[in-house]
């Protein structure tokens, strides 16, 4: 627990104090967010020129916080299974976080350079996400620890692996790529109002910090637990998972101080793609792939409504919603930006609470 607290505290402090530096740097570089005009959105008014690419701040904060948390790990009692160096789980999760952020950074850079909202093409962005997801998916499936445990599993998982849903290593890599791509695009679509995606991400990462720590306390690799209980979690490096998730949650919270309405800085695609990539990685690493649909319910809802709008318009010529992503539909319906953000946070919180409830109820059903 000490390592998780240290990682979260360091991440929050670094993010809180490095974000104003990022604001000054990106303002000096004239890296302002291009705003599309003519959409009739109140939230667009006065935001032209607000610096973007702020996601760099919480990415840096999370990586440094992981290092601090890992240093704290070395002081733990031997029974608690501290490891000397970074684990493959950490390399996969932080690698997804950083390199999905790199794809987003390229997109942001092109937007700023061209002074319009046209960055990477949709195909280019998907290709970048697929390359990142594929590379780390292979590492997650093919690089096992000394006891044969891998970061990802060849089974589809809900709250743990579903025994009859074995898709093999190749199929699992494909699932991995899909999860990373879908979740990163989901967060990207959600990032349209001040603080919306940041606050929702805090809740989701907080949930995964709890899941990771719970799995660590009931870990099959811990003989002190596994020898006296019939049920334990077959995951790799759950304490590392908890540290990274807690660090990311705290880093987003520090960033939210400056990103809440009226935002002093936007996270940009560098931030939204990084957050989504990490959430997808956490879902796979904790064996909660299908449960992540509920835990990240807000991101899923916004993605699904976006797909419905696109399919409806292309097949019938009609729009189901006034505008997508969904938060803009409510803007055009007359809701204020702050009302939308807070209410969507509530939706995200309810999804997280239900997801955690299902996770814990599964444990109780087995132990009972």
Short mmCIF file of C-alpha atoms in Angstrom, two decimals:
data_model
loop_
_atom_site.label_atom_id
_atom_site.label_comp_id
_atom_site.label_asym_id
_atom_site.label_seq_id
_atom_site.Cartn_x
_atom_site.Cartn_y
_atom_site.Cartn_z
CA UNK A 1 0.00 0.00 0.00
CA UNK A 2 2.90 2.34 0.77
CA UNK A 3 4.20 2.11 -2.80
CA UNK A 4 0.76 2.92 -4.24
CA UNK A 5 0.36 5.96 -1.96
CA UNK A 6 3.86 7.21 -2.79
CA UNK A 7 3.23 6.87 -6.53
CA UNK A 8 -0.09 8.72 -6.30
CA UNK A 9 1.31 11.53 -4.14
CA UNK A 10 4.33 12.08 -6.40
CA UNK A 11 2.17 12.04 -9.53
CA UNK A 12 -0.25 14.60 -8.13
CA UNK A 13 2.48 16.99 -7.00
CA UNK A 14 4.44 16.78 -10.25
CA UNK A 15 1.34 17.19 -12.41
CA UNK A 16 0.01 20.07 -10.33
CA UNK A 17 3.25 22.04 -10.60
CA UNK A 18 4.47 21.01 -14.05
CA UNK A 19 1.21 21.87 -15.82
CA UNK A 20 1.65 25.67 -15.35
CA UNK A 21 5.12 25.25 -16.88
CA UNK A 22 3.52 23.48 -19.84
CA UNK A 23 1.01 26.32 -20.15
CA UNK A 24 3.81 28.88 -20.42
CA UNK A 25 5.89 26.74 -22.78
CA UNK A 26 3.10 25.89 -25.20
CA UNK A 27 1.79 29.47 -25.08
CA UNK A 28 5.27 30.76 -26.00
CA UNK A 29 5.45 28.23 -28.82
CA UNK A 30 2.01 29.42 -30.00
CA UNK A 31 0.72 25.86 -29.73
CA UNK A 32 -2.89 26.95 -29.42
CA UNK A 33 -5.80 24.59 -29.99
CA UNK A 34 -7.44 25.24 -33.40
CA UNK A 35 -11.20 25.68 -32.87
CA UNK A 36 -13.65 24.90 -35.64
CA UNK A 37 -16.03 27.78 -36.14
CA UNK A 38 -19.61 27.83 -37.35
CA UNK A 39 -20.78 24.95 -35.13
CA UNK A 40 -23.03 27.01 -32.89
CA UNK A 41 -21.42 25.73 -29.70
CA UNK A 42 -21.18 28.00 -26.67
CA UNK A 43 -18.17 26.07 -25.40
CA UNK A 44 -16.12 27.20 -28.41
CA UNK A 45 -16.42 30.86 -27.52
CA UNK A 46 -13.21 32.36 -26.17
CA UNK A 47 -11.20 29.12 -26.42
CA UNK A 48 -9.24 29.92 -29.55
CA UNK A 49 -5.54 30.02 -28.75
CA UNK A 50 -5.77 28.06 -25.49
CA UNK A 51 -2.57 26.00 -25.38
CA UNK A 52 -2.91 22.32 -26.17
CA UNK A 53 -0.70 19.20 -25.78
CA UNK A 54 -1.08 19.44 -22.00
CA UNK A 55 -1.26 15.65 -21.80
CA UNK A 56 2.53 15.71 -21.88
CA UNK A 57 2.41 16.95 -18.27
CA UNK A 58 0.46 14.03 -16.80
CA UNK A 59 2.37 11.49 -18.89
CA UNK A 60 5.66 12.75 -17.45
CA UNK A 61 4.16 12.88 -13.95
CA UNK A 62 2.93 9.27 -14.16
CA UNK A 63 6.25 7.88 -15.40
CA UNK A 64 8.26 9.65 -12.70
CA UNK A 65 5.71 8.62 -10.07
CA UNK A 66 6.06 4.98 -11.08
CA UNK A 67 9.82 5.24 -10.54
CA UNK A 68 9.21 6.75 -7.10
CA UNK A 69 6.69 4.05 -6.23
CA UNK A 70 9.08 1.34 -7.37
CA UNK A 71 11.79 2.76 -5.14
CA UNK A 72 9.32 2.53 -2.26
CA UNK A 73 8.70 -1.10 -3.23
CA UNK A 74 12.27 -2.04 -2.39
CA UNK A 75 11.66 -1.18 1.27
CA UNK A 76 8.71 -3.56 1.64
CA UNK A 77 8.94 -6.84 3.60
CA UNK A 78 10.10 -9.84 1.57
CA UNK A 79 6.68 -11.52 1.83
CA UNK A 80 5.19 -8.78 -0.27
CA UNK A 81 7.10 -9.82 -3.38
CA UNK A 82 8.87 -6.62 -4.38
CA UNK A 83 10.91 -6.85 -7.58
CA UNK A 84 14.30 -5.33 -8.27
CA UNK A 85 13.61 -3.69 -11.63
CA UNK A 86 10.68 -2.64 -13.83
CA UNK A 87 8.40 -5.54 -14.69
CA UNK A 88 7.08 -6.47 -18.11
CA UNK A 89 3.64 -5.36 -16.91
CA UNK A 90 4.97 -1.87 -16.20
CA UNK A 91 6.82 -1.74 -19.51
CA UNK A 92 3.66 -2.70 -21.42
CA UNK A 93 1.36 -0.30 -19.55
CA UNK A 94 3.71 2.67 -19.53
CA UNK A 95 4.74 1.87 -23.10
CA UNK A 96 1.11 2.07 -24.22
CA UNK A 97 0.71 5.30 -22.26
CA UNK A 98 3.75 6.96 -23.82
CA UNK A 99 3.53 5.68 -27.39
CA UNK A 100 -0.21 6.21 -27.79
CA UNK A 101 0.64 9.71 -26.57
CA UNK A 102 3.27 9.97 -29.32
CA UNK A 103 0.61 9.21 -31.95
CA UNK A 104 -1.54 11.94 -30.42
CA UNK A 105 1.41 14.33 -30.27
CA UNK A 106 1.96 13.95 -34.02
CA UNK A 107 -1.72 14.69 -34.58
CA UNK A 108 -1.58 17.77 -32.34
CA UNK A 109 1.64 18.99 -33.91
CA UNK A 110 0.14 18.85 -37.40
CA UNK A 111 -2.95 20.74 -36.23
CA UNK A 112 -0.88 23.48 -34.63
CA UNK A 113 1.49 23.73 -37.58
CA UNK A 114 -1.33 23.94 -40.13
CA UNK A 115 -3.41 26.24 -37.88
CA UNK A 116 -6.55 24.16 -38.42
CA UNK A 117 -8.23 21.10 -36.98
CA UNK A 118 -6.86 18.75 -39.64
CA UNK A 119 -4.14 16.65 -38.08
CA UNK A 120 -3.47 13.02 -38.88
CA UNK A 121 -6.01 11.43 -41.17
CA UNK A 122 -8.38 8.93 -39.59
CA UNK A 123 -6.52 6.10 -41.33
CA UNK A 124 -3.17 7.47 -40.19
CA UNK A 125 -4.31 7.70 -36.58
CA UNK A 126 -5.77 4.18 -36.61
CA UNK A 127 -2.58 2.84 -38.20
CA UNK A 128 -0.49 4.44 -35.46
CA UNK A 129 -2.71 3.02 -32.74
CA UNK A 130 -2.65 -0.42 -34.37
CA UNK A 131 1.15 -0.43 -34.57
CA UNK A 132 1.47 0.56 -30.91
CA UNK A 133 -1.20 -1.91 -29.80
CA UNK A 134 0.24 -4.70 -31.91
CA UNK A 135 3.79 -4.18 -30.68
CA UNK A 136 2.89 -4.14 -27.01
CA UNK A 137 0.27 -6.84 -27.52
CA UNK A 138 2.98 -9.18 -28.77
CA UNK A 139 5.13 -8.30 -25.75
CA UNK A 140 2.16 -8.89 -23.44
CA UNK A 141 1.41 -12.33 -24.93
CA UNK A 142 4.80 -13.74 -25.81
CA UNK A 143 7.14 -12.52 -23.05
CA UNK A 144 6.46 -14.64 -19.98
CA UNK A 145 7.90 -14.38 -16.47
CA UNK A 146 9.93 -17.17 -14.90
CA UNK A 147 6.72 -18.87 -13.73
CA UNK A 148 5.21 -18.70 -17.22
CA UNK A 149 2.80 -15.84 -16.48
CA UNK A 150 2.19 -13.25 -19.21
CA UNK A 151 0.76 -9.75 -18.96
CA UNK A 152 -2.18 -10.66 -21.20
CA UNK A 153 -4.06 -13.93 -21.57
CA UNK A 154 -5.13 -16.04 -24.52
CA UNK A 155 -8.65 -16.06 -23.05
CA UNK A 156 -11.30 -13.37 -23.25
CA UNK A 157 -11.90 -12.09 -19.73
CA UNK A 158 -14.83 -10.63 -17.83
CA UNK A 159 -13.81 -10.45 -14.18
CA UNK A 160 -11.25 -13.18 -14.76
CA UNK A 161 -10.46 -15.38 -17.74
CA UNK A 162 -13.46 -17.14 -19.26
CA UNK A 163 -12.18 -20.72 -19.62
CA UNK A 164 -14.16 -21.60 -22.77
CA UNK A 165 -13.22 -18.38 -24.64
CA UNK A 166 -9.67 -19.24 -25.68
CA UNK A 167 -8.78 -17.28 -28.82
CA UNK A 168 -5.10 -18.26 -28.98
CA UNK A 169 -2.12 -15.94 -28.99
CA UNK A 170 -2.72 -14.47 -32.44
CA UNK A 171 -6.39 -13.88 -31.69
CA UNK A 172 -5.49 -12.39 -28.33
CA UNK A 173 -3.10 -9.90 -29.95
CA UNK A 174 -5.93 -8.88 -32.29
CA UNK A 175 -8.25 -8.41 -29.31
CA UNK A 176 -5.52 -6.41 -27.58
CA UNK A 177 -5.20 -4.09 -30.59
CA UNK A 178 -8.97 -3.64 -30.74
CA UNK A 179 -9.27 -2.82 -27.03
CA UNK A 180 -6.43 -0.28 -27.17
CA UNK A 181 -7.76 1.36 -30.33
CA UNK A 182 -11.36 1.44 -29.17
CA UNK A 183 -10.62 2.83 -25.73
CA UNK A 184 -8.14 5.45 -26.94
CA UNK A 185 -10.62 6.69 -29.53
CA UNK A 186 -13.37 6.64 -26.91
CA UNK A 187 -11.42 8.96 -24.61
CA UNK A 188 -10.48 11.09 -27.62
CA UNK A 189 -14.14 11.57 -28.55
CA UNK A 190 -14.99 12.39 -24.92
CA UNK A 191 -12.35 15.12 -24.76
CA UNK A 192 -14.49 17.98 -26.01
CA UNK A 193 -15.40 20.03 -22.94
CA UNK A 194 -13.22 21.49 -20.19
CA UNK A 195 -12.32 18.77 -17.70
CA UNK A 196 -14.74 16.17 -19.05
CA UNK A 197 -12.31 13.45 -20.16
CA UNK A 198 -9.85 14.30 -17.37
CA UNK A 199 -12.37 13.90 -14.56
CA UNK A 200 -13.85 10.72 -16.03
CA UNK A 201 -10.34 9.27 -16.37
CA UNK A 202 -9.64 9.97 -12.70
CA UNK A 203 -12.62 7.79 -11.78
CA UNK A 204 -11.66 4.95 -14.14
CA UNK A 205 -8.02 4.92 -13.05
CA UNK A 206 -9.12 5.01 -9.43
CA UNK A 207 -11.22 1.91 -10.06
CA UNK A 208 -8.27 0.08 -11.61
CA UNK A 209 -6.03 1.09 -8.73
CA UNK A 210 -8.51 -0.59 -6.38
CA UNK A 211 -8.82 -3.65 -8.61
CA UNK A 212 -5.06 -4.00 -8.94
CA UNK A 213 -4.48 -3.69 -5.21
CA UNK A 214 -7.29 -6.15 -4.41
CA UNK A 215 -5.78 -8.64 -6.83
CA UNK A 216 -2.40 -8.12 -5.18
CA UNK A 217 -3.86 -8.90 -1.76
CA UNK A 218 -5.40 -12.09 -3.20
CA UNK A 219 -2.65 -13.02 -5.63
CA UNK A 220 -1.90 -16.62 -6.55
CA UNK A 221 1.84 -15.85 -6.56
CA UNK A 222 1.68 -14.93 -2.86
CA UNK A 223 2.05 -18.22 -0.96
CA UNK A 224 0.79 -16.60 2.24
CA UNK A 225 -2.60 -16.20 0.55
CA UNK A 226 -2.78 -18.92 -2.09
CA UNK A 227 -2.03 -21.78 0.32
CA UNK A 228 -4.96 -21.01 2.59
CA UNK A 229 -7.61 -19.97 0.06
CA UNK A 230 -9.24 -21.77 -2.84
CA UNK A 231 -9.60 -18.61 -4.90
CA UNK A 232 -6.91 -16.20 -6.06
CA UNK A 233 -6.20 -14.01 -9.08
CA UNK A 234 -4.03 -15.33 -11.90
CA UNK A 235 -2.56 -12.02 -13.01
CA UNK A 236 0.97 -10.78 -13.41
CA UNK A 237 2.40 -8.01 -11.18
CA UNK A 238 -0.88 -6.66 -9.71
CA UNK A 239 0.92 -4.26 -7.36
CA UNK A 240 2.59 -2.67 -10.38
CA UNK A 241 -0.84 -2.33 -11.96
CA UNK A 242 -2.18 -0.62 -8.83
CA UNK A 243 0.79 1.76 -8.70
CA UNK A 244 0.47 2.82 -12.31
CA UNK A 245 -3.30 3.23 -12.16
CA UNK A 246 -3.08 5.27 -8.94
CA UNK A 247 -0.31 7.41 -10.38
CA UNK A 248 -2.31 8.09 -13.54
CA UNK A 249 -5.43 8.97 -11.51
CA UNK A 250 -3.48 11.40 -9.33
CA UNK A 251 -1.66 12.90 -12.31
CA UNK A 252 -4.99 13.54 -14.04
CA UNK A 253 -6.31 15.10 -10.81
CA UNK A 254 -3.36 17.49 -10.70
CA UNK A 255 -3.92 18.36 -14.35
CA UNK A 256 -7.65 18.88 -13.73
CA UNK A 257 -6.79 21.80 -11.43
CA UNK A 258 -5.78 23.72 -14.59
CA UNK A 259 -8.05 21.95 -17.09
CA UNK A 260 -11.37 22.56 -15.37
CA UNK A 261 -13.65 25.27 -16.80
CA UNK A 262 -12.44 27.69 -17.97
CA UNK A 263 -9.50 25.57 -19.06
CA UNK A 264 -6.04 27.12 -18.98
CA UNK A 265 -4.75 24.25 -21.11
CA UNK A 266 -6.16 21.33 -23.10
CA UNK A 267 -4.77 17.80 -22.94
CA UNK A 268 -4.89 17.47 -26.73
CA UNK A 269 -4.76 14.16 -28.57
CA UNK A 270 -1.43 13.47 -26.91
CA UNK A 271 -3.34 13.23 -23.64
CA UNK A 272 -6.59 11.58 -24.74
CA UNK A 273 -4.99 8.83 -26.81
CA UNK A 274 -2.49 8.13 -24.03
CA UNK A 275 -5.23 7.86 -21.40
CA UNK A 276 -7.33 5.54 -23.54
CA UNK A 277 -4.34 3.36 -24.37
CA UNK A 278 -3.49 2.96 -20.69
CA UNK A 279 -7.09 2.19 -19.72
CA UNK A 280 -7.22 -0.51 -22.38
CA UNK A 281 -3.92 -1.94 -21.15
CA UNK A 282 -5.15 -2.00 -17.56
CA UNK A 283 -8.29 -3.85 -18.64
CA UNK A 284 -6.25 -6.58 -20.33
CA UNK A 285 -3.63 -6.82 -17.56
CA UNK A 286 -6.26 -7.20 -14.81
CA UNK A 287 -8.25 -9.74 -16.84
CA UNK A 288 -11.30 -7.44 -16.89
CA UNK A 289 -11.55 -6.82 -20.64
CA UNK A 290 -15.33 -7.13 -20.90
CA UNK A 291 -15.89 -5.49 -17.51
CA UNK A 292 -14.02 -2.43 -18.83
CA UNK A 293 -17.02 -1.76 -21.06
CA UNK A 294 -18.90 -0.91 -17.86
CA UNK A 295 -16.04 0.66 -15.89
CA UNK A 296 -15.31 2.95 -18.84
CA UNK A 297 -19.02 3.24 -19.55
CA UNK A 298 -19.00 6.97 -20.33
CA UNK A 299 -16.33 6.54 -23.00
CA UNK A 300 -18.24 3.58 -24.45
CA UNK A 301 -21.54 5.49 -24.44
CA UNK A 302 -20.03 8.44 -26.29
CA UNK A 303 -18.38 6.13 -28.83
CA UNK A 304 -21.55 4.11 -29.44
CA UNK A 305 -23.68 7.22 -29.96
CA UNK A 306 -21.07 8.57 -32.37
CA UNK A 307 -21.22 5.31 -34.37
CA UNK A 308 -25.04 5.40 -34.36
CA UNK A 309 -24.98 8.95 -35.72
CA UNK A 310 -22.52 8.11 -38.49
CA UNK A 311 -24.33 4.93 -39.56
CA UNK A 312 -27.75 6.61 -39.48
CA UNK A 313 -26.62 9.60 -41.53
CA UNK A 314 -24.81 7.52 -44.13
CA UNK A 315 -27.66 5.02 -44.56
CA UNK A 316 -30.75 7.20 -44.16
CA UNK A 317 -29.46 10.76 -44.38
CA UNK A 318 -30.96 11.48 -40.95
CA UNK A 319 -29.29 12.40 -37.67
CA UNK A 320 -30.31 10.72 -34.43
CA UNK A 321 -28.62 13.39 -32.31
CA UNK A 322 -28.29 17.13 -32.88
CA UNK A 323 -24.53 16.70 -32.97
CA UNK A 324 -21.90 14.20 -31.92
CA UNK A 325 -19.94 13.52 -29.78
CA UNK A 326 -22.87 13.28 -27.35
CA UNK A 327 -21.88 16.18 -25.09
CA UNK A 328 -22.35 18.58 -28.03
CA UNK A 329 -25.91 17.28 -28.47
CA UNK A 330 -26.71 18.53 -24.98
CA UNK A 331 -24.95 21.82 -25.63
CA UNK A 332 -27.25 22.45 -28.58
CA UNK A 333 -30.16 21.44 -26.34
CA UNK A 334 -29.30 24.38 -24.08
CA UNK A 335 -27.29 22.76 -21.28
CA UNK A 336 -24.36 24.77 -19.97
CA UNK A 337 -20.86 23.37 -20.32
CA UNK A 338 -20.41 22.97 -16.56
CA UNK A 339 -23.74 21.16 -16.21
CA UNK A 340 -22.83 18.71 -18.96
CA UNK A 341 -19.40 17.99 -17.48
CA UNK A 342 -20.66 17.41 -13.93
CA UNK A 343 -23.58 15.26 -15.07
CA UNK A 344 -21.35 13.19 -17.32
CA UNK A 345 -18.94 12.75 -14.40
CA UNK A 346 -21.90 11.41 -12.42
CA UNK A 347 -22.65 8.93 -15.23
CA UNK A 348 -18.97 7.89 -15.25
CA UNK A 349 -19.02 7.50 -11.47
CA UNK A 350 -22.15 5.32 -11.54
CA UNK A 351 -20.58 3.10 -14.21
CA UNK A 352 -17.40 2.75 -12.16
CA UNK A 353 -19.37 1.97 -8.97
CA UNK A 354 -21.44 -0.72 -10.69
CA UNK A 355 -18.32 -2.20 -12.28
CA UNK A 356 -16.51 -2.38 -8.95
CA UNK A 357 -19.62 -3.86 -7.37
CA UNK A 358 -19.70 -6.67 -9.93
CA UNK A 359 -15.98 -7.28 -9.47
CA UNK A 360 -16.35 -7.61 -5.70
CA UNK A 361 -19.56 -9.62 -5.88
CA UNK A 362 -17.77 -12.18 -8.02
CA UNK A 363 -15.13 -12.54 -5.31
CA UNK A 364 -17.80 -12.94 -2.62
CA UNK A 365 -19.68 -15.55 -4.66
CA UNK A 366 -16.54 -17.67 -5.02
CA UNK A 367 -15.36 -17.26 -1.44
CA UNK A 368 -18.84 -17.79 -0.04
#
